[in-house]
mmCIF file of C-alpha atoms in Angstrom:
data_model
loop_
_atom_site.group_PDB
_atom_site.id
_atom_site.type_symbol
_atom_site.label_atom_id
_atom_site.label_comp_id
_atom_site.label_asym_id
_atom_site.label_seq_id
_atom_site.Cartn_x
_atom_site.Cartn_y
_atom_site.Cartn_z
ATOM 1 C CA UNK A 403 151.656 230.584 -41.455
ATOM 2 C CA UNK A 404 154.358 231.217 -43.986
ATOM 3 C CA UNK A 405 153.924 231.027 -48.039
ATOM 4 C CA UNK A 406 156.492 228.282 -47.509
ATOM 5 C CA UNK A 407 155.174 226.408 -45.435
ATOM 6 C CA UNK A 408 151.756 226.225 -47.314
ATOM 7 C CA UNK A 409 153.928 224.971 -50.128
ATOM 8 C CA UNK A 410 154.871 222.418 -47.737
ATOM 9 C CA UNK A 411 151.530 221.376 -47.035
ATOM 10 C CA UNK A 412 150.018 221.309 -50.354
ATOM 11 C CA UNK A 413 153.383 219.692 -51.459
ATOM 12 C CA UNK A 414 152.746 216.760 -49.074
ATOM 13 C CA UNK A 415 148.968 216.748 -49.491
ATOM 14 C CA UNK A 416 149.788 216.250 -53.196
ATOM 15 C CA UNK A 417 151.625 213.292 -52.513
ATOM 16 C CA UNK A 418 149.223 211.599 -50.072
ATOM 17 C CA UNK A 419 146.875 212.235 -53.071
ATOM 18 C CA UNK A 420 148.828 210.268 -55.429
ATOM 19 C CA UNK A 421 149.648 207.748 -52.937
ATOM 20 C CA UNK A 422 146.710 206.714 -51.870
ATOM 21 C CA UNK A 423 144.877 207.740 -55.704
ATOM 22 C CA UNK A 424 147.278 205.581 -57.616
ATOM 23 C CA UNK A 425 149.684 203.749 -56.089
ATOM 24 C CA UNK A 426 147.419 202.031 -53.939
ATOM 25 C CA UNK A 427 146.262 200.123 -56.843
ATOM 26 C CA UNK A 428 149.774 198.353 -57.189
ATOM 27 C CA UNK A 429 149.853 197.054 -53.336
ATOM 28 C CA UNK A 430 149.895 193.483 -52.505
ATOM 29 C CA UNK A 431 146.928 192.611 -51.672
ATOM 30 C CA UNK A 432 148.256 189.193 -49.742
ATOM 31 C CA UNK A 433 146.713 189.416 -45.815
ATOM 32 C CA UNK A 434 149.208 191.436 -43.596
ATOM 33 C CA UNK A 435 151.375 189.869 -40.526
ATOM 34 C CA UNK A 436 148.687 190.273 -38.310
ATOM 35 C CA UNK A 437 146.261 188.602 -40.422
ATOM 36 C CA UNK A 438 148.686 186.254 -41.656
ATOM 37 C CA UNK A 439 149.466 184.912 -38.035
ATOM 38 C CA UNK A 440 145.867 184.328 -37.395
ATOM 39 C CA UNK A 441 145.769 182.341 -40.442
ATOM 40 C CA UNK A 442 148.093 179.958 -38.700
ATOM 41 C CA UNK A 443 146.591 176.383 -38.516
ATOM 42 C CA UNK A 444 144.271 177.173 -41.379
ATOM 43 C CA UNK A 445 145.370 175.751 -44.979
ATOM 44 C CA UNK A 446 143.888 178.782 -47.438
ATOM 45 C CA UNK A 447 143.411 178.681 -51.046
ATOM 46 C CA UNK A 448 145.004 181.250 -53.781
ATOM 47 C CA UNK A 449 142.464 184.452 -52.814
ATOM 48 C CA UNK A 450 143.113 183.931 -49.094
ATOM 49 C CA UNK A 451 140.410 181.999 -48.155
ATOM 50 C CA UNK A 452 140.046 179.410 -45.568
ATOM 51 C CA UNK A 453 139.605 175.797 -46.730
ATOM 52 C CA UNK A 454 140.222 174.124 -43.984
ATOM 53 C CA UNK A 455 142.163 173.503 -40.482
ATOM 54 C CA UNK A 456 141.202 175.376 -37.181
ATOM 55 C CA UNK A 457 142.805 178.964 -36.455
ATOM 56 C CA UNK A 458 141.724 182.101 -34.782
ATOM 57 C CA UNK A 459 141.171 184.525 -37.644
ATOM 58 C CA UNK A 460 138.116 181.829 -37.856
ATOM 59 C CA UNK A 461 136.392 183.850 -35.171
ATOM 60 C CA UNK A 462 136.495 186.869 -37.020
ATOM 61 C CA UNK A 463 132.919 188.447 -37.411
ATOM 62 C CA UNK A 464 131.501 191.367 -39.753
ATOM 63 C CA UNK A 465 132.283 194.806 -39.411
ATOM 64 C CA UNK A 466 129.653 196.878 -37.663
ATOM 65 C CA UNK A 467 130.042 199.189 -40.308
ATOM 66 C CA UNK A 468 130.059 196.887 -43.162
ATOM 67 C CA UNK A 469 127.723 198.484 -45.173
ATOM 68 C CA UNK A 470 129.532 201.668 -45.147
ATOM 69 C CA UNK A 471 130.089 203.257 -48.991
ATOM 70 C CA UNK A 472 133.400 202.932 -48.330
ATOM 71 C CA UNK A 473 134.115 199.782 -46.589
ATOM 72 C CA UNK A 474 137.159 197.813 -47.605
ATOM 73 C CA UNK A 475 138.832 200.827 -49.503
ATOM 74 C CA UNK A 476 136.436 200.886 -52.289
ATOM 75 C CA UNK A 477 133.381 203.326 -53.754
ATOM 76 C CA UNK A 478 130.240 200.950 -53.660
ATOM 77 C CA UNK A 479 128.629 201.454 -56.971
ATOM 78 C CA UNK A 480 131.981 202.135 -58.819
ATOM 79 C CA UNK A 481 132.600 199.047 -60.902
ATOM 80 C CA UNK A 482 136.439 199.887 -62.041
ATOM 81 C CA UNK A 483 138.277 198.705 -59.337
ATOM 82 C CA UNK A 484 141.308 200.676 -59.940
ATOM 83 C CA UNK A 485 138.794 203.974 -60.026
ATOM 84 C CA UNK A 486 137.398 202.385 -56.980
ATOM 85 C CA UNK A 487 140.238 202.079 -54.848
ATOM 86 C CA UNK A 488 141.693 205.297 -56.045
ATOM 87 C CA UNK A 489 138.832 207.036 -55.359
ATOM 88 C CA UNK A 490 138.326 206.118 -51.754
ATOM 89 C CA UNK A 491 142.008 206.772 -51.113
ATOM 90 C CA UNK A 492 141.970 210.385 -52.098
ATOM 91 C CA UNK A 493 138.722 210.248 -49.939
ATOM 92 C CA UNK A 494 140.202 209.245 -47.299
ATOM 93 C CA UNK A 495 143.382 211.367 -47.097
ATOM 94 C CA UNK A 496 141.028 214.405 -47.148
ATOM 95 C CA UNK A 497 138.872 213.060 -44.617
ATOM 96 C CA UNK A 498 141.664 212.536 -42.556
ATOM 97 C CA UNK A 499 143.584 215.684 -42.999
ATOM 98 C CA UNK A 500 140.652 217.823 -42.797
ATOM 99 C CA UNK A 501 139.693 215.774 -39.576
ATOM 100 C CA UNK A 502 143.427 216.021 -37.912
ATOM 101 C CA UNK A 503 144.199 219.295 -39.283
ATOM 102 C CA UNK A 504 140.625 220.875 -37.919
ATOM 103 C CA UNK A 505 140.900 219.094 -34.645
ATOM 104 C CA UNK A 506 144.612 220.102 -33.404
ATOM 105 C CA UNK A 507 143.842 223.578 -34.632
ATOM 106 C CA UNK A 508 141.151 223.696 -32.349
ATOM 107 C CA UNK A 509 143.529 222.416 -29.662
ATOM 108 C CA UNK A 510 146.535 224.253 -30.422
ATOM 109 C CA UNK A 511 147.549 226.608 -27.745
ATOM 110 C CA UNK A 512 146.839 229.861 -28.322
ATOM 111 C CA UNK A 513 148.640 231.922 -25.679
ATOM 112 C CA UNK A 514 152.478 232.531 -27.648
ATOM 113 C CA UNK A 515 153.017 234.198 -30.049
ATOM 114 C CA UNK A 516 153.884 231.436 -33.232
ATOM 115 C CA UNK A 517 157.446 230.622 -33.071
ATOM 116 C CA UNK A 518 159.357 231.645 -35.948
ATOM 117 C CA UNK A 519 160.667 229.201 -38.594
ATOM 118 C CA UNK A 520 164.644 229.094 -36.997
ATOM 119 C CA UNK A 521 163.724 229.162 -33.516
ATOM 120 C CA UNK A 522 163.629 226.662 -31.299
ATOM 121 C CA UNK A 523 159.801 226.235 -30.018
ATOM 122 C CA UNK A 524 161.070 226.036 -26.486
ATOM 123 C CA UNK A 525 160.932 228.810 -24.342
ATOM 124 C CA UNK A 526 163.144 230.913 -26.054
ATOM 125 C CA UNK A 527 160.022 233.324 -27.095
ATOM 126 C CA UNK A 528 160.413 235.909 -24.871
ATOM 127 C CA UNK A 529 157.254 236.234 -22.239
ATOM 128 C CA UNK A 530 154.592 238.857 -23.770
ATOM 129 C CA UNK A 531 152.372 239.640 -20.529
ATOM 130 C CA UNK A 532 149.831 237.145 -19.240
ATOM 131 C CA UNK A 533 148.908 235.973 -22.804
ATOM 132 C CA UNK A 534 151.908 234.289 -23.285
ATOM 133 C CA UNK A 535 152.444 232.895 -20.153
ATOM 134 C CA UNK A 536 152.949 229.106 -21.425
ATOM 135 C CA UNK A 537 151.624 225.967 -18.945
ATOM 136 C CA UNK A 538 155.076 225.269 -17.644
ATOM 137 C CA UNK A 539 155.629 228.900 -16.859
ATOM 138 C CA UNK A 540 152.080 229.185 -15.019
ATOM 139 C CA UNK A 541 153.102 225.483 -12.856
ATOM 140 C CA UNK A 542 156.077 227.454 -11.880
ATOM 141 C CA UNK A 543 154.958 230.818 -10.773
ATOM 142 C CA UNK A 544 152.235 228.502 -8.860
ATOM 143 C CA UNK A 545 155.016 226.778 -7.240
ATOM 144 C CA UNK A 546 157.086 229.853 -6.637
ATOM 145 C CA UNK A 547 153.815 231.096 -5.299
ATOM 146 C CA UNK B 1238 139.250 192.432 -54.724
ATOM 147 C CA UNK B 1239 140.674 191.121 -52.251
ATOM 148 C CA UNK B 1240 139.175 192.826 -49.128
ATOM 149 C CA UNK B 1241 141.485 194.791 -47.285
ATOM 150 C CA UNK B 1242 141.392 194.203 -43.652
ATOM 151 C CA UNK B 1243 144.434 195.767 -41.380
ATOM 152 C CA UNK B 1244 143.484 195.737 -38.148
ATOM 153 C CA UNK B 1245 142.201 193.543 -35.356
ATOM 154 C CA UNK B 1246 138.591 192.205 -36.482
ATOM 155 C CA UNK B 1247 135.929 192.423 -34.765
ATOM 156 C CA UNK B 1248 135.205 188.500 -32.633
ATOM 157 C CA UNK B 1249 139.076 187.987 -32.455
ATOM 158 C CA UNK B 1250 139.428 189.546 -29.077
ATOM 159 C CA UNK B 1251 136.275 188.844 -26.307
ATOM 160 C CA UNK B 1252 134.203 191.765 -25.766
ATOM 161 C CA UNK B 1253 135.354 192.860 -21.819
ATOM 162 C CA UNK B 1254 138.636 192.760 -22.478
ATOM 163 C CA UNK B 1255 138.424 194.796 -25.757
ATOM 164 C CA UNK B 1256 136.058 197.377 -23.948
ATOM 165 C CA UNK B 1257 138.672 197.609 -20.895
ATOM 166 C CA UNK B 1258 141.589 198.860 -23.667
ATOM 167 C CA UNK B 1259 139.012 201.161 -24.970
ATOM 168 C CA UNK B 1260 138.599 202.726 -21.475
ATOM 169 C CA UNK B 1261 142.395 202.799 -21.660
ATOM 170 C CA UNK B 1262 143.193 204.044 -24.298
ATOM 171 C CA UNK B 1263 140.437 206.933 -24.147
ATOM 172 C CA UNK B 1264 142.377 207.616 -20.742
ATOM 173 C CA UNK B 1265 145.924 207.806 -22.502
ATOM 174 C CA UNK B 1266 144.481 209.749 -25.280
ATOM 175 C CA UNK B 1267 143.396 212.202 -22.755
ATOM 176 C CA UNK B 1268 146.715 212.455 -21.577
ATOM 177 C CA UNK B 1269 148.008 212.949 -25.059
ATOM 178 C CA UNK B 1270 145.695 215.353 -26.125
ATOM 179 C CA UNK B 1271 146.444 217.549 -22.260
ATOM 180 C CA UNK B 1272 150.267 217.002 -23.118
ATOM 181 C CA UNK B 1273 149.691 217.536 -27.016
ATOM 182 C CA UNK B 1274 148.256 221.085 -26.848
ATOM 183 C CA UNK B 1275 151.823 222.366 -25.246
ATOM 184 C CA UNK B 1276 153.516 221.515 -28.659
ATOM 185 C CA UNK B 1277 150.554 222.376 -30.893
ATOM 186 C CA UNK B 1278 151.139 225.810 -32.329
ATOM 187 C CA UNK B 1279 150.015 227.839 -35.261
ATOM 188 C CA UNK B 1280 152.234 225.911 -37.313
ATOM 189 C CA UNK B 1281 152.120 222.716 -36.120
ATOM 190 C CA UNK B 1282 148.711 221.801 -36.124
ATOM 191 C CA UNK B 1283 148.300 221.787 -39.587
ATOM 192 C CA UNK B 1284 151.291 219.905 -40.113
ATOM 193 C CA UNK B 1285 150.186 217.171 -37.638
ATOM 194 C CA UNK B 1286 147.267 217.110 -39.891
ATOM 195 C CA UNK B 1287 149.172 216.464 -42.965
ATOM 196 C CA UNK B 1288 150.897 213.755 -40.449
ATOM 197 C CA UNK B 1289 147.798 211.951 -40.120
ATOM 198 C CA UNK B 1290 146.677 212.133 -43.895
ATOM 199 C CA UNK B 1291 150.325 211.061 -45.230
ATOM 200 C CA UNK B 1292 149.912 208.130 -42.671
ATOM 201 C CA UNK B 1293 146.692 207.193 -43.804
ATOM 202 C CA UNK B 1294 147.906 206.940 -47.307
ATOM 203 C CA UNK B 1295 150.955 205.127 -46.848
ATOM 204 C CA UNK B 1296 149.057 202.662 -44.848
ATOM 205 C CA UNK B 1297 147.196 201.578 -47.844
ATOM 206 C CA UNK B 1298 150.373 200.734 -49.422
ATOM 207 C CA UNK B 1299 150.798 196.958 -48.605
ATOM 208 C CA UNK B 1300 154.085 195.868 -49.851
ATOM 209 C CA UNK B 1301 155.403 192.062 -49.960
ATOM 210 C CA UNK B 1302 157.835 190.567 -47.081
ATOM 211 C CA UNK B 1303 160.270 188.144 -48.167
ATOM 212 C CA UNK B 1304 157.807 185.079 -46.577
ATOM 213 C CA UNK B 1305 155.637 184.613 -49.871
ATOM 214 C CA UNK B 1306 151.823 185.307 -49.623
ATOM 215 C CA UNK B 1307 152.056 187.704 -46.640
ATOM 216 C CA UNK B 1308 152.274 191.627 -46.773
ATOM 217 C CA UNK B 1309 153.424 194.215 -44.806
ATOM 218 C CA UNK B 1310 152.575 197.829 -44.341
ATOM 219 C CA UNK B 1311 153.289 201.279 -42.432
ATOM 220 C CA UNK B 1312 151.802 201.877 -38.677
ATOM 221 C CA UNK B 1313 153.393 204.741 -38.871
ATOM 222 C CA UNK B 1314 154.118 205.417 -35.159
ATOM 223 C CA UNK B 1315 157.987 206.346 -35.255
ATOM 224 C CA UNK B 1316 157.356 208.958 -37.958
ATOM 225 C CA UNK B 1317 154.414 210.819 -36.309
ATOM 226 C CA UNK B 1318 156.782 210.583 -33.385
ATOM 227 C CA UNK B 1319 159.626 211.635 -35.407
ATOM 228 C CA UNK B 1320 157.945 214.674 -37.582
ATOM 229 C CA UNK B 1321 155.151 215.806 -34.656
ATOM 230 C CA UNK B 1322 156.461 214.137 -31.160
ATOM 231 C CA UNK B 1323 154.771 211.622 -28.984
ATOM 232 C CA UNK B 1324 151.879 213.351 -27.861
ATOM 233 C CA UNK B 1325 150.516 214.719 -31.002
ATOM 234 C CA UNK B 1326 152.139 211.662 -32.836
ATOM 235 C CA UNK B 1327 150.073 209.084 -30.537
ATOM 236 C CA UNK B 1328 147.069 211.396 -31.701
ATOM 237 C CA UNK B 1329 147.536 211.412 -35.707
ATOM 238 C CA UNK B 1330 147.765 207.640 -35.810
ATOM 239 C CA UNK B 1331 145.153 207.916 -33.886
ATOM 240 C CA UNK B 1332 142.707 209.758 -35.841
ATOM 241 C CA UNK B 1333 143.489 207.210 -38.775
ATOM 242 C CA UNK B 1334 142.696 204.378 -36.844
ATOM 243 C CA UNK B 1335 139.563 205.771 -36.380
ATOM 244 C CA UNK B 1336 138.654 206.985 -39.445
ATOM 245 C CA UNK B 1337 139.599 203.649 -41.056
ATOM 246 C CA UNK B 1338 137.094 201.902 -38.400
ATOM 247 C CA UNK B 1339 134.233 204.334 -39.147
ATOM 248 C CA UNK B 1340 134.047 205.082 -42.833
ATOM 249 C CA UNK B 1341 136.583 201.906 -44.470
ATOM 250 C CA UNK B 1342 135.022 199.083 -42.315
ATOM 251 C CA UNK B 1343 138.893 198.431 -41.427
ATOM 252 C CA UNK B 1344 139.235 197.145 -38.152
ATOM 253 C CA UNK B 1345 136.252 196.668 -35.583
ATOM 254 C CA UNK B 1346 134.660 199.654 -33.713
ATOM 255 C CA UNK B 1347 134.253 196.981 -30.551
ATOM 256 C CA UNK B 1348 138.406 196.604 -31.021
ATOM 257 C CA UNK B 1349 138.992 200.220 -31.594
ATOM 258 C CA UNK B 1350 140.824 200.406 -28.034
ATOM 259 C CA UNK B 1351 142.889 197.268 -28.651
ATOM 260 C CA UNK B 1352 143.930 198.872 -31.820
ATOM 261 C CA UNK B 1353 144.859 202.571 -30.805
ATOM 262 C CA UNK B 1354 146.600 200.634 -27.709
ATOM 263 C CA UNK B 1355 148.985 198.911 -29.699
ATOM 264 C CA UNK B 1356 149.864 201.248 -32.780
ATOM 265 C CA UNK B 1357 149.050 204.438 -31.943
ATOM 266 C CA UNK B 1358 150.166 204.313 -27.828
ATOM 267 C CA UNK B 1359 152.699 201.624 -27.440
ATOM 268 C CA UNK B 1360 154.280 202.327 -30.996
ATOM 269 C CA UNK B 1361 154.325 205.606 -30.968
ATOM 270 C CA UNK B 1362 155.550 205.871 -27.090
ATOM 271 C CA UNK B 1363 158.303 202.804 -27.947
ATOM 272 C CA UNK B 1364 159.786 204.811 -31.405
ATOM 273 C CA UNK B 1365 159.968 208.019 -29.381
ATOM 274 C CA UNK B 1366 161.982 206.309 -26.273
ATOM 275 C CA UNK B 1367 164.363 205.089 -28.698
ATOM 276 C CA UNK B 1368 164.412 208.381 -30.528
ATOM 277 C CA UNK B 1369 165.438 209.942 -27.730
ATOM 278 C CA UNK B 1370 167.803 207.344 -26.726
ATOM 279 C CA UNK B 1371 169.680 207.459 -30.844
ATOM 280 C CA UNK B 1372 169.938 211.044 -31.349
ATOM 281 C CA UNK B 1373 171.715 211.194 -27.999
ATOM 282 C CA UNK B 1374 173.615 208.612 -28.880
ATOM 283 C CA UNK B 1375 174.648 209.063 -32.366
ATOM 284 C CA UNK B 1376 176.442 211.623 -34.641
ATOM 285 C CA UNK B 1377 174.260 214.468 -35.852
ATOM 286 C CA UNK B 1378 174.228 213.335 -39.168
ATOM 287 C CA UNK B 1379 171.666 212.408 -42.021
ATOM 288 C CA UNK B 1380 173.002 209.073 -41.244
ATOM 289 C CA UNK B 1381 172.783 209.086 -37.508
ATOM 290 C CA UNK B 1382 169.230 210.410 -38.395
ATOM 291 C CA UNK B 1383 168.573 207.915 -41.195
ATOM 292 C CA UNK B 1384 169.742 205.099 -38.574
ATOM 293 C CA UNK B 1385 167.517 206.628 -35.974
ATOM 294 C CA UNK B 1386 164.641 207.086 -37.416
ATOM 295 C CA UNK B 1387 164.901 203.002 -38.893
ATOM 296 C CA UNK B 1388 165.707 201.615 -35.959
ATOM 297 C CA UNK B 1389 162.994 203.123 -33.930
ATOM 298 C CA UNK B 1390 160.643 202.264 -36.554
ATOM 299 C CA UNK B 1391 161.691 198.746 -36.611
ATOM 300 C CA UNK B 1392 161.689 197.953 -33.047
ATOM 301 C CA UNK B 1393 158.467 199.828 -32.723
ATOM 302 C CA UNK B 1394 156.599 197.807 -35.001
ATOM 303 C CA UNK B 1395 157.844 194.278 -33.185
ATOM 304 C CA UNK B 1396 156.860 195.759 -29.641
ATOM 305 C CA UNK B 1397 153.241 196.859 -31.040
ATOM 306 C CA UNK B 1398 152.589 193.075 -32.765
ATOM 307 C CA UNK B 1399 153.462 192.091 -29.039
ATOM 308 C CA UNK B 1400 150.642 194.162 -27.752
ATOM 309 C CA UNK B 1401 148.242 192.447 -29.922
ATOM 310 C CA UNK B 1402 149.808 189.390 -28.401
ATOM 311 C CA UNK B 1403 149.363 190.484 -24.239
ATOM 312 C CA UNK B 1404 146.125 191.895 -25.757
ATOM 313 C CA UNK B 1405 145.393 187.917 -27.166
ATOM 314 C CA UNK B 1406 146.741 186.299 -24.101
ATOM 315 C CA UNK B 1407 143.900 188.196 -21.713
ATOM 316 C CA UNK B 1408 141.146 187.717 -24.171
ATOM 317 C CA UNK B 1409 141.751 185.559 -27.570
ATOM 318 C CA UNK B 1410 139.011 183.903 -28.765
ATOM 319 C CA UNK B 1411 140.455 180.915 -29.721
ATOM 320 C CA UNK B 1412 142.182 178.130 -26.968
ATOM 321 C CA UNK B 1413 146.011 178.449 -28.290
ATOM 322 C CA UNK B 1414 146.086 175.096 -25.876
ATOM 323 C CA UNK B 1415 149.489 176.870 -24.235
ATOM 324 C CA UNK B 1416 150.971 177.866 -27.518
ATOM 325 C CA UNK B 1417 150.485 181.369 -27.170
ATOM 326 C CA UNK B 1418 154.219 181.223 -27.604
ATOM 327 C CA UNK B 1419 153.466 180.625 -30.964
ATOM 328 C CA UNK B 1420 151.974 183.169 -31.773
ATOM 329 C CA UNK B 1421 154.136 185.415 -30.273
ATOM 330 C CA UNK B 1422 156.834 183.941 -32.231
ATOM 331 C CA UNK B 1423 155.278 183.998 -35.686
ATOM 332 C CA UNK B 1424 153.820 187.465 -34.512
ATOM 333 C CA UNK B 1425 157.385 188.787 -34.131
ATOM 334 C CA UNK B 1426 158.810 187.163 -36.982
ATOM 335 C CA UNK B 1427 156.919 188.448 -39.352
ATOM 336 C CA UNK B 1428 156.441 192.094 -37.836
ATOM 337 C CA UNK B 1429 160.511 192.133 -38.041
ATOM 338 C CA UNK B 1430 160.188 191.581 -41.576
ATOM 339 C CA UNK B 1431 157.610 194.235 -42.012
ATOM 340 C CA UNK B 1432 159.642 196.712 -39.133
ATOM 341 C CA UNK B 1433 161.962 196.569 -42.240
ATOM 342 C CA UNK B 1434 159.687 198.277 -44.464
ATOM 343 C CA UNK B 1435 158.201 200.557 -42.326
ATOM 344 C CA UNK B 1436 162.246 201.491 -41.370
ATOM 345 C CA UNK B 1437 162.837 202.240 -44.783
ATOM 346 C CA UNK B 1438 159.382 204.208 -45.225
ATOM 347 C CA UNK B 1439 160.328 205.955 -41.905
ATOM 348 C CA UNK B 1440 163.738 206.737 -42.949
ATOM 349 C CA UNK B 1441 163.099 207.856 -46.166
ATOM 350 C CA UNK B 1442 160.323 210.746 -45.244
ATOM 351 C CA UNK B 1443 162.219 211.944 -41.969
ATOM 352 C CA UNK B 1444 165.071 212.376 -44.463
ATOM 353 C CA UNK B 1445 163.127 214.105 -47.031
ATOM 354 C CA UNK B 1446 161.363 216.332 -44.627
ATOM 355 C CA UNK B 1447 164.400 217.296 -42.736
ATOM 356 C CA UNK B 1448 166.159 217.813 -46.618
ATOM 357 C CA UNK B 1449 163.221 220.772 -47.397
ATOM 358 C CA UNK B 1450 161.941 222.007 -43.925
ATOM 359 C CA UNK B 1451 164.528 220.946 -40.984
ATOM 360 C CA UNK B 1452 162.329 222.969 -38.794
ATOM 361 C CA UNK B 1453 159.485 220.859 -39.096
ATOM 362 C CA UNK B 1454 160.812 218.087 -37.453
ATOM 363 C CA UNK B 1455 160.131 217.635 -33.930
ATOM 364 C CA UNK B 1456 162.453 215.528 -32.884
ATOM 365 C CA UNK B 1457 165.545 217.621 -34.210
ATOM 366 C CA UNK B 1458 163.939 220.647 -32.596
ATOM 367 C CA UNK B 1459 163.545 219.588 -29.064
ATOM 368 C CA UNK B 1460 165.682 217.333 -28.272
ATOM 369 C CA UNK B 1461 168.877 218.379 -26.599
ATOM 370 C CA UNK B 1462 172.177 217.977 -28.955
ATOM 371 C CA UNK B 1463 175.090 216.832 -27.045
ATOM 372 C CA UNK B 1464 176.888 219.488 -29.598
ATOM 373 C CA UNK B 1465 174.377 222.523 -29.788
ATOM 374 C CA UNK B 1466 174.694 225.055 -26.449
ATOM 375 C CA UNK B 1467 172.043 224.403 -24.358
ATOM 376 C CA UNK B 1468 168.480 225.757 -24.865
ATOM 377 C CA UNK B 1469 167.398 227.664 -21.936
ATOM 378 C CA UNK B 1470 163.845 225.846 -21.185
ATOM 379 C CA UNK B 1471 161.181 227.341 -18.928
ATOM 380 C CA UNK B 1472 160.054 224.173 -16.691
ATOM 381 C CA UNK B 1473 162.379 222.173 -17.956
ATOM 382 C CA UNK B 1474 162.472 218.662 -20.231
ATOM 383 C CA UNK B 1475 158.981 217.832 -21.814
#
């Protein structure tokens, strides 16, 4: 890859980071539409919980993973809630990336040569032997075949 | 603090039906994953990565709708669609969803299926159709591209609360007594309201992106332009 586009990467890692470090401490923290709509019925009191009525989100049971140090966006045993949140944000950005970005590099195809930055990542690379015989090339040599 | 629960819990949808959209979705993510690996590249994957961690974050963000006491926030299907395509797109929000099941206690592991199905399948696969459909359609602008990318976000967001609805219909745990209308309604409503949001968030980072690195998104590099000459394509449209 390109010097700019790991400045592109790190640029947009950095404001995941800060995202879901910081900001996330300023969200509402109201229940979302889906939530909200399975509150329907039930008459709830300022933190959101359920006084009374009948509604589905009444059938709602514990996570299986409930005890996880993480669960609900927050470090168990961190007592500032604002570190708390933060904390498990920029945990879980990294998880993520390093879990996405490590998985489709595994996947990525491996048999072109990397398109360059201009260049349209369709079939304009010109063929470079077998190796670079892409999927839709090989279905139609098997069909000319 | 408030807990922060997203996603389908689990006991809100009956066991069978949840475990029949997990078999589903595993299929579709198959597919995805086959399909995936002819756009994922050297640069690319990493990208798609940063995809998946920028959705992650964004989805913490919930910000108020205009109907007091409820929140909204990003599922992030048109812009993984938008930045990475559909295949790989239907994969990043993917991997959240996962990751926010098995370390953040958000959203069941028993509803996992039920919640890939309708977020990272039918909103990714809805945002992309329309994609498709808008750039075609309108002027190859940052504004036909600001309008595209909101509009697909939008409607994608209303069409994946409906999932959750067809997805309630065949196995909700609690007798609607025949007002499963209702819930569709409210279920609509409300996701319009949020569709806003995630529009804007959608807009907004497709905009940026294609400001700095115009290569790096997807959706401008292979789809035809009614303007550009033609790309020769080997086995033609994806």
């Amino acid at each position: 890859m390109k010097n700019r586009s790991w400045a592109f990467l790190a640029g947009g890692l950095l404001v995941a980071l800060l995202l879901a470090g910081v900001v996330s401490n300023y969200a509402s923290s109201h229940p979302d539409g889906l939530d909200s709509s399975l509150l329907k019925g039930c008459t709830v009191d300022a933190d959101d919980n359920i006084v009374g009525g009948s509604c589905p989100a009444q059938q709602a049971r514990d996570h299986e993973l409930a005890d996880s140090p993480l669960a609900d966006y927050g470090v168990r045993g961190v007592q500032n809630s604002f570190v708390s949140t933060g904390l498990s944000g920029v945990l879980g950005v990294l998880v993520t990336f390093a879990i996405g970005a490590g998985g489709f590099w595994l996947l990525r195809r491996r048999d072109t040569t990397p398109t360059d930055g201009s260049t349209p990542i369709d079939g304009t690379t010109p063929a470079e032997g077998d190796a670079a015989t892409s999927t839709d090339e090989r279905r139609h040599a098997d069909a000319n075949g | 603090m408030e807990t922060l629960a997203m996603h389908i819990s689990n006991g809100i949808i009956d066991g069978p039906v949840a475990a029949v959209f997990a078999a589903l979705a595993l299929a579709a993510l198959t597919v995805c994953v086959l399909r995936g690996r002819r756009d994922l590249d050297d640069r690319l994957a990493p990208m798609a990565g940063l995809v998946a961690a920028f959705i992650f974050a964004v989805q913490m963000l919930n910000f108020p709708i205009f109907t007091a006491g409820v929140s909204g926030h990003l599922l992030g299907g048109a812009l993984a669609a938008m930045l990475v395509g559909p295949w790989v797109g239907a994969l990043c929000v993917a991997v959240v969803l996962v990751v926010q099941a098995l370390i953040f206690g958000d959203g069941g592991v028993a509803m996992l299926g039920l919640n890939i199905t309708n977020m990272a399948l039918l909103g990714t696969a809805v945002a992309y159709v329309l994609i498709a459909v808008l750039l075609r359609v309108l002027p190859r602008t940052r504004a036909g591209l600001a309008v595209t990318a909101f509009v697909a976000a939008m409607i994608s967001v209303v069409v994946a609360s409906q999932g959750f609805v067809l997805e309630y219909w065949l196995g909700g745990t609690t007798d609607l007594g025949n007002n499963l209308g209702g819930l569709a309604g409210t279920m609509a409503g409300v996701h319009l309201l949020i569709g806003i949001g995630e529009g804007l968030i959608t807009a907004t980072t497709v905009l940026t992106v294609a400001k700095v690195r115009p290569d790096l998104v997807y959706a401008l590099r292979s789809l035809p332009t009614p303007v550009a000459p033609a790309v020769p394509v080997a086995g033609g449209a994806r």
